Amino acid sequence: MLDLVYIRNKPEEVAAKLARRGFDVDFTEFLSRDAERRALMHETETLKAERNQKSSEIPLIKKQKGDLAAVTEQLRQLSDQIRDNDTRIKEMNADQQTFLAGLPNIPADDIPAGGKENNEVVSVWGEPMTVEAGMKNHVDLVESCGMIDYERGAKLSGSGFWIYRGPGAILEWALLNYFIGEHLRDGYEMMLPPHILNYECGYVGGQFPKFEDDVFQLRGQGERFQFILPTAETALTSVHAEEILKESELPKKYFAFTPCYRREAGSYRADERGMIRGHQFNKVEMFQFTRPEDSEEAFMELVGKASRLVEGLGLVHRVSRLAAGDCGAAMRKTFDIEIWIPSMQIYKEVSSVSTAGDYQARRGNIRYRQADSGKTAFCHTLNGSGLATSRVIPAIVEQCQLPDGSIRVPEVLLPWMHGIEIIHPVNPGHE
RNA sequence: GGAGAGAUGGUCGAGUUGGCUGAAGGCACCGGUCUUGAAAACCGGCGAGGAUGCAAGUCCUCCGCGGGUUCGAAUCCCGCUCUCUCCGCCA
């Protein structure tokens, strides 16, 4: 949600900034309706003041046993008028909210305009390896090593689901433990939120109403339905919705582990086989609520944390600054941490770190009280994956494969590997 | 799933014969007096959002949410949501 006052004061500036992400708006009509709305509000409030005034005289008239009929009739008309106006104002407010809710966030000034073709590589870690003769891609590797069972996953559920098994399941769990350990060490509070959320959470996060069809909806209808979370961000953002936090308790640093469920309707592409894109994947999500003046620093902290996690695994990766049009609608700036997938000769996102500024805070009414002025102000919210495993495992198995088709487990994971250092191919027909 | 109770400001908690109650009181918090400092005591302040205004201010709305009755509702009626207690069922 953008600041209405800002739009009112500098409509051209807002429109120009939104154009950087490819979003075209003209606020002319919106603002004239806003003026109309405020005029009606003003008029109605005057009527209400009059009503309150007259109304308070009634007890006196009663006491003096005066005649109430005239006043009562007058007030009845006044009330009718007020009721009509209120109905109209309510409609206008609703229209305005709908319009505002549909506007994406204003991109930060320090990111490139335009679409993903304008993304910029910020830094590269490691040397992208080429595909040597005899090297396998991750789909073949995880199957031959008995780590993932795609076929039976589809049998149990449908296309886009898989089973982690044996060493694959252990590796997955080890990754999560590794991530958790790092976040705890950095002073983040761990959370395990509900996986089924109400509509409000989707709205606050900025996913709804536009992307309602991207999630698995459960019961209810209209603005009532519950859904299975597409990312823990959707849960964490709303943790402090409708609250006024103390300035002294900011920043709040959280992380959560949840599976993420996404419909990914129509997004299948042949080059995204395997675990690159599924309807369910595991992710640890980092989140911060900060004061506005601290959010930039927090953003860099999250970027640093995400890339350090990949670095700890010894995996080739890079950091990219996304162009305005490639950032999520709720975000003003996003850096992606992308991991090298040798078989695809391409970097794939393992983490997306974003700052929403006060956009989500406005939607969720997440505020804090400024210690010096005593005023309330909106928090800033930031989030970042730390990390999503479904992209990390392909990178691990490909980047860490040995000539004989086995996989050397990254050292940082060994404490949770239950003695497995090398994952060997299983004998054919032995699955 | 069945039965009952309840939802008031940061928190606790008054307020049910509808009318200066946006809401007593306690606590917390902030400022001041006192004190070498702190505590205690005393004095004062202390909800949010909005309209208008340079400002001081004035006005409006909000007592879970949404409707209704009424000249007027935190107070009466209806619907919804959530919480708690008891019973049943169950991982």
XYZ file of C-alpha atoms in Angstrom, chain A:
431
model
C 0.000 0.000 0.000
C 1.375 3.360 -0.992
C 1.008 6.499 1.067
C -2.147 8.282 -0.072
C -0.789 11.649 1.006
C 2.314 11.123 -1.086
C 0.193 10.356 -4.140
C -1.968 13.368 -3.425
C 1.027 15.682 -3.146
C 3.207 14.373 -5.937
C 1.149 12.316 -8.360
C 3.517 12.812 -11.288
C 6.503 11.767 -9.225
C 4.789 8.595 -8.065
C 3.651 7.759 -11.579
C 7.152 8.317 -12.913
C 8.676 6.051 -10.297
C 6.125 3.323 -10.925
C 6.840 3.576 -14.641
C 10.359 2.385 -13.878
C 8.895 -1.022 -13.135
C 6.688 -0.908 -16.196
C 3.535 0.047 -14.340
C 1.559 2.831 -15.979
C -0.926 4.886 -14.008
C -2.640 8.165 -14.287
C -3.821 9.545 -10.971
C -5.931 12.359 -12.396
C -9.281 10.672 -12.038
C -8.304 8.999 -8.800
C -7.384 12.324 -7.242
C -10.534 14.092 -8.377
C -12.579 11.320 -6.784
C -10.449 11.632 -3.675
C -11.217 15.351 -3.515
C -14.891 14.602 -3.983
C -14.740 12.043 -1.237
C -13.089 14.398 1.185
C -15.564 17.146 0.413
C -18.432 14.804 1.180
C -16.724 13.683 4.372
C -16.308 17.246 5.444
C -19.924 18.053 4.725
C -21.113 14.966 6.573
C -18.967 15.657 9.583
C -20.472 19.097 9.824
C -23.906 17.520 9.784
C -22.837 15.108 12.476
C -21.540 17.899 14.643
C -24.896 19.583 14.257
C -26.695 16.382 15.135
C -24.578 15.826 18.215
C -25.157 19.372 19.304
C -28.953 19.260 18.870
C -29.146 15.808 20.296
C -27.470 16.834 23.506
C -30.175 19.432 24.045
C -32.888 16.820 24.250
C -32.284 15.823 27.872
C -32.573 19.477 28.844
C -35.813 19.971 26.959
C -37.109 16.819 28.576
C -36.201 18.064 32.000
C -38.035 21.306 31.364
C -40.909 19.294 29.980
C -40.679 21.174 26.690
C -41.968 19.992 23.346
C -39.749 17.428 21.642
C -41.682 16.889 18.452
C -40.097 19.665 16.416
C -36.507 18.858 17.371
C -37.046 15.155 16.905
C -38.434 15.613 13.439
C -35.545 17.859 12.504
C -33.046 15.336 13.804
C -34.730 12.513 11.985
C -34.156 14.281 8.697
C -30.610 15.095 9.655
C -29.943 11.489 10.484
C -31.374 10.293 7.214
C -29.118 12.662 5.345
C -26.110 11.499 7.342
C -26.948 7.889 6.725
C -27.127 8.423 2.979
C -23.835 10.291 2.977
C -22.142 7.632 5.074
C -23.249 4.940 2.687
C -21.820 6.889 -0.210
C -18.581 7.615 1.640
C -18.206 3.966 2.473
C -18.489 3.053 -1.191
C -15.962 5.686 -2.121
C -13.568 4.462 0.535
C -13.894 0.912 -0.672
C -13.209 1.962 -4.258
C -10.209 3.918 -3.144
C -8.837 1.018 -1.133
C -9.277 -1.319 -4.067
C -7.374 1.045 -6.292
C -4.586 1.588 -3.780
C -4.294 -2.105 -3.017
C -3.696 -2.735 -6.693
C -0.698 -0.416 -6.911
C 2.713 -2.062 -6.640
C 5.472 -0.699 -4.455
C 7.643 2.161 -5.614
C 11.013 0.785 -6.707
C 14.098 2.021 -4.892
C 16.070 4.712 -6.682
C 19.257 2.670 -6.649
C 18.004 -0.191 -8.785
C 17.836 -0.275 -12.563
C 14.586 0.448 -14.354
C 13.010 -1.968 -16.765
C 12.605 -5.740 -16.825
C 14.871 -8.640 -15.964
C 17.098 -7.940 -18.954
C 18.408 -5.047 -16.879
C 19.343 -7.129 -13.854
C 22.904 -6.488 -12.781
C 25.411 -8.936 -11.382
C 26.775 -7.513 -8.160
C 29.344 -10.160 -7.287
C 30.422 -13.642 -8.292
C 31.790 -16.304 -5.977
C 33.729 -19.204 -7.461
C 34.417 -20.286 -10.983
C 31.466 -21.682 -12.946
C 32.455 -25.171 -14.029
C 31.601 -26.572 -17.403
C 30.066 -29.947 -17.994
C 32.800 -32.510 -18.332
C 32.258 -35.581 -20.385
C 30.414 -38.148 -18.352
C 28.982 -35.650 -15.898
C 25.367 -36.161 -15.049
C 22.654 -33.635 -14.468
C 20.987 -33.405 -11.093
C 17.899 -35.329 -12.101
C 19.955 -38.348 -13.123
C 22.209 -37.989 -10.106
C 19.526 -37.829 -7.440
C 17.724 -40.754 -9.003
C 20.786 -42.918 -9.495
C 21.881 -42.220 -5.931
C 18.481 -43.061 -4.523
C 17.957 -39.572 -3.108
C 14.764 -38.534 -4.838
C 11.895 -40.617 -6.129
C 10.038 -38.568 -8.712
C 7.896 -41.357 -10.060
C 6.468 -42.435 -6.760
C 6.045 -38.833 -5.694
C 3.837 -38.302 -8.707
C 2.048 -41.547 -7.914
C 1.186 -40.322 -4.426
C 0.156 -36.843 -5.470
C 0.698 -35.651 -9.015
C 3.207 -34.079 -11.312
C 5.520 -31.649 -9.567
C 5.804 -33.652 -6.354
C 8.606 -35.929 -5.291
C 9.769 -38.020 -2.370
C 13.036 -37.313 -0.620
C 14.368 -40.663 0.459
C 17.377 -42.223 2.117
C 20.458 -40.068 1.696
C 18.390 -37.440 -0.119
C 16.100 -36.988 2.856
C 19.062 -36.936 5.215
C 20.840 -34.355 3.074
C 17.723 -32.213 2.947
C 17.396 -32.305 6.710
C 21.094 -31.600 7.178
C 20.767 -28.487 5.044
C 17.902 -27.238 7.147
C 19.892 -27.880 10.313
C 22.835 -26.013 8.889
C 20.677 -23.007 8.029
C 18.951 -23.038 11.384
C 22.254 -23.146 13.221
C 23.575 -20.135 11.350
C 20.475 -18.032 11.989
C 20.384 -18.883 15.664
C 24.025 -17.912 15.926
C 23.200 -14.555 14.339
C 20.540 -13.886 16.938
C 17.414 -14.597 14.916
C 14.397 -16.044 16.701
C 13.134 -19.312 15.287
C 9.472 -19.686 14.419
C 7.353 -22.558 13.188
C 4.173 -20.820 12.020
C 0.907 -22.372 10.899
C 1.001 -23.580 7.315
C -2.620 -22.731 6.710
C -3.212 -19.003 6.736
C -6.218 -16.759 6.456
C -6.907 -14.367 3.623
C -5.666 -11.373 5.564
C -2.107 -12.736 5.590
C -2.109 -12.953 1.824
C -3.335 -9.394 1.597
C -0.783 -7.957 4.012
C 2.052 -9.712 2.227
C 0.916 -8.092 -0.991
C 0.171 -11.358 -2.803
C -3.574 -10.864 -2.665
C -5.838 -9.989 -4.321
C -3.759 -10.195 -7.475
C -2.162 -13.601 -7.030
C -4.929 -15.498 -5.314
C -4.752 -18.223 -7.932
C -1.095 -18.973 -7.310
C -1.784 -20.588 -3.969
C -3.632 -23.699 -2.932
C -6.907 -22.449 -1.539
C -8.721 -24.391 1.123
C -12.117 -23.735 2.577
C -14.130 -20.561 2.614
C -14.893 -18.230 -0.217
C -14.436 -14.663 -1.335
C -12.170 -12.810 1.039
C -12.660 -15.521 3.580
C -10.726 -18.452 2.219
C -7.740 -19.974 3.913
C -4.769 -21.162 1.917
C -1.597 -23.173 2.294
C 1.310 -20.825 2.503
C 3.444 -20.287 -0.624
C 6.311 -19.064 1.555
C 6.845 -18.460 5.256
C 7.157 -14.779 4.415
C 3.389 -14.679 4.107
C 3.078 -15.846 7.697
C 5.913 -13.812 9.206
C 4.771 -10.535 7.674
C 1.503 -10.729 9.570
C 2.968 -11.748 12.915
C 2.809 -8.165 14.135
C -0.115 -6.970 12.055
C -2.286 -4.393 13.834
C 0.348 -3.939 16.523
C 2.287 -0.958 17.768
C 5.783 -2.115 18.657
C 8.221 -0.362 20.928
C 11.095 1.305 19.175
C 13.448 -0.372 21.639
C 12.406 -3.839 20.485
C 13.309 -3.136 16.872
C 14.770 -4.610 14.829
C 12.911 -7.861 15.253
C 14.757 -10.674 13.533
C 12.948 -13.899 12.835
C 13.401 -16.987 10.752
C 10.996 -19.777 10.007
C 11.156 -23.149 8.407
C 8.142 -24.279 6.414
C 7.458 -26.214 3.293
C 6.176 -23.881 0.578
C 3.247 -24.792 -1.602
C 2.663 -23.216 -4.978
C 0.344 -24.067 -7.800
C 2.857 -22.993 -10.438
C 0.048 -23.254 -12.936
C 1.358 -23.266 -16.454
C 4.904 -22.599 -15.405
C 6.336 -25.956 -16.409
C 9.236 -25.749 -18.740
C 11.277 -28.613 -20.061
C 14.493 -27.058 -18.820
C 13.169 -26.907 -15.323
C 12.967 -30.591 -14.724
C 13.650 -32.050 -11.388
C 13.768 -30.055 -8.238
C 14.153 -26.692 -9.823
C 10.435 -26.077 -9.641
C 7.853 -28.076 -7.743
C 4.541 -27.559 -6.033
C 6.134 -28.191 -2.660
C 9.600 -27.324 -1.481
C 11.342 -26.626 1.782
C 12.602 -23.230 2.706
C 13.973 -21.354 5.645
C 12.875 -17.757 5.528
C 14.567 -14.828 7.236
C 12.530 -11.791 8.213
C 13.079 -8.443 9.872
C 10.921 -5.635 11.174
C 13.019 -2.482 11.404
C 12.893 1.236 11.838
C 12.890 2.984 8.449
C 16.362 4.361 9.013
C 17.742 0.876 9.672
C 16.223 -1.017 6.794
C 18.990 -0.439 4.272
C 21.570 -1.868 6.631
C 19.263 -4.764 7.444
C 18.860 -5.444 3.757
C 22.588 -5.795 3.260
C 22.769 -7.978 6.344
C 20.240 -10.365 4.846
C 21.998 -10.417 1.488
C 25.254 -11.155 3.269
C 23.691 -13.936 5.315
C 22.131 -15.619 2.307
C 25.283 -15.586 0.242
C 27.375 -16.724 3.182
C 25.177 -19.781 3.536
C 25.906 -20.751 -0.067
C 29.545 -19.925 0.393
C 29.685 -22.185 3.429
C 28.573 -25.029 1.217
C 31.373 -24.178 -1.172
C 29.020 -23.705 -4.084
C 29.590 -21.416 -7.034
C 27.104 -18.580 -6.978
C 26.572 -14.907 -7.634
C 24.505 -12.015 -6.356
C 22.253 -10.049 -8.705
C 20.500 -6.752 -8.302
C 17.060 -7.104 -9.864
C 15.672 -4.456 -12.138
C 12.527 -2.704 -10.984
C 10.228 -4.737 -13.196
C 11.610 -8.037 -11.928
C 10.970 -7.286 -8.256
C 7.833 -8.616 -6.623
C 4.953 -6.151 -6.553
C 5.326 -5.550 -2.820
C 9.061 -4.970 -2.958
C 11.086 -1.868 -3.543
C 14.382 -3.661 -3.973
C 15.441 -7.259 -4.440
C 18.804 -8.996 -4.633
C 18.861 -12.601 -5.786
C 21.467 -15.114 -4.752
C 21.857 -17.419 -7.713
C 23.592 -20.743 -7.728
C 25.398 -22.318 -10.637
C 23.741 -25.349 -12.174
C 26.445 -26.897 -14.409
C 24.117 -29.041 -16.491
C 21.997 -26.049 -17.369
C 24.956 -23.708 -17.691
C 22.917 -21.165 -15.881
C 22.593 -19.502 -12.490
C 19.351 -20.303 -10.649
C 17.849 -18.382 -7.770
C 18.317 -19.966 -4.324
C 17.461 -16.898 -2.362
C 15.604 -13.710 -2.956
C 16.264 -10.944 -0.468
C 13.872 -8.033 -0.553
C 12.906 -4.927 1.264
C 9.293 -3.864 1.164
C 9.901 -0.523 2.826
C 6.645 0.382 4.555
C 4.471 -1.154 1.828
C 3.550 -4.300 3.731
C 3.501 -2.438 7.031
C 0.839 -0.115 5.676
C -1.257 -3.016 4.481
C -0.923 -4.783 7.811
C -0.881 -1.696 10.005
C 2.437 -2.666 11.548
C 3.711 0.311 13.471
C 6.109 1.292 16.206
C 6.159 4.162 18.636
C 9.047 6.538 18.198
C 10.772 6.927 21.522
C 11.577 10.614 21.231
C 8.409 12.007 19.643
C 5.936 9.477 21.003
C 4.421 9.293 17.526
C 3.637 6.111 15.710
C 5.281 5.288 12.408
C 5.221 2.376 10.041
C 7.912 -0.261 10.345
C 9.881 -1.493 7.410
C 9.720 -5.180 6.568
C 12.420 -7.239 4.909
C 12.596 -10.847 3.966
C 14.966 -13.249 2.359
C 15.248 -16.948 1.822
C 17.937 -18.490 3.866
C 17.675 -20.723 1.882
C 15.367 -22.700 -0.378
C 16.599 -26.277 -0.543
C 15.034 -27.292 -3.826
C 17.587 -25.262 -5.720
C 20.488 -26.041 -3.425
C 20.342 -29.819 -3.752
C 20.633 -29.764 -7.547
C 23.646 -27.494 -7.221
C 25.218 -29.676 -4.556
C 24.822 -32.908 -6.451
C 26.060 -31.429 -9.704
C 28.864 -29.300 -8.346
C 30.011 -31.956 -5.899
C 29.732 -35.006 -8.093
C 32.722 -37.261 -8.437
C 33.801 -38.983 -11.653
C 32.178 -42.269 -10.606
C 28.755 -40.662 -10.234
C 28.850 -40.406 -6.461
C 28.456 -37.183 -4.503
C 30.754 -35.691 -1.925
C 28.715 -34.073 0.836
C 29.779 -30.493 1.697
C 31.740 -30.483 4.912
C 29.498 -28.095 6.845
C 26.685 -30.625 6.545
C 28.598 -33.594 7.933
C 27.517 -33.045 11.566
C 23.978 -33.944 10.495
C 24.746 -36.598 7.879
C 24.821 -39.534 10.270
C 28.116 -40.745 8.965
C 27.443 -40.277 5.266
C 30.309 -38.430 3.597
C 29.913 -39.757 0.096
C 26.573 -40.641 -1.419
C 27.062 -43.558 -3.802
C 24.908 -44.645 -6.691
C 22.601 -47.486 -5.816
C 22.618 -50.686 -7.823
C 20.164 -50.618 -10.685
C 17.040 -52.539 -9.929
C 17.682 -52.155 -6.222
C 15.361 -49.269 -5.583
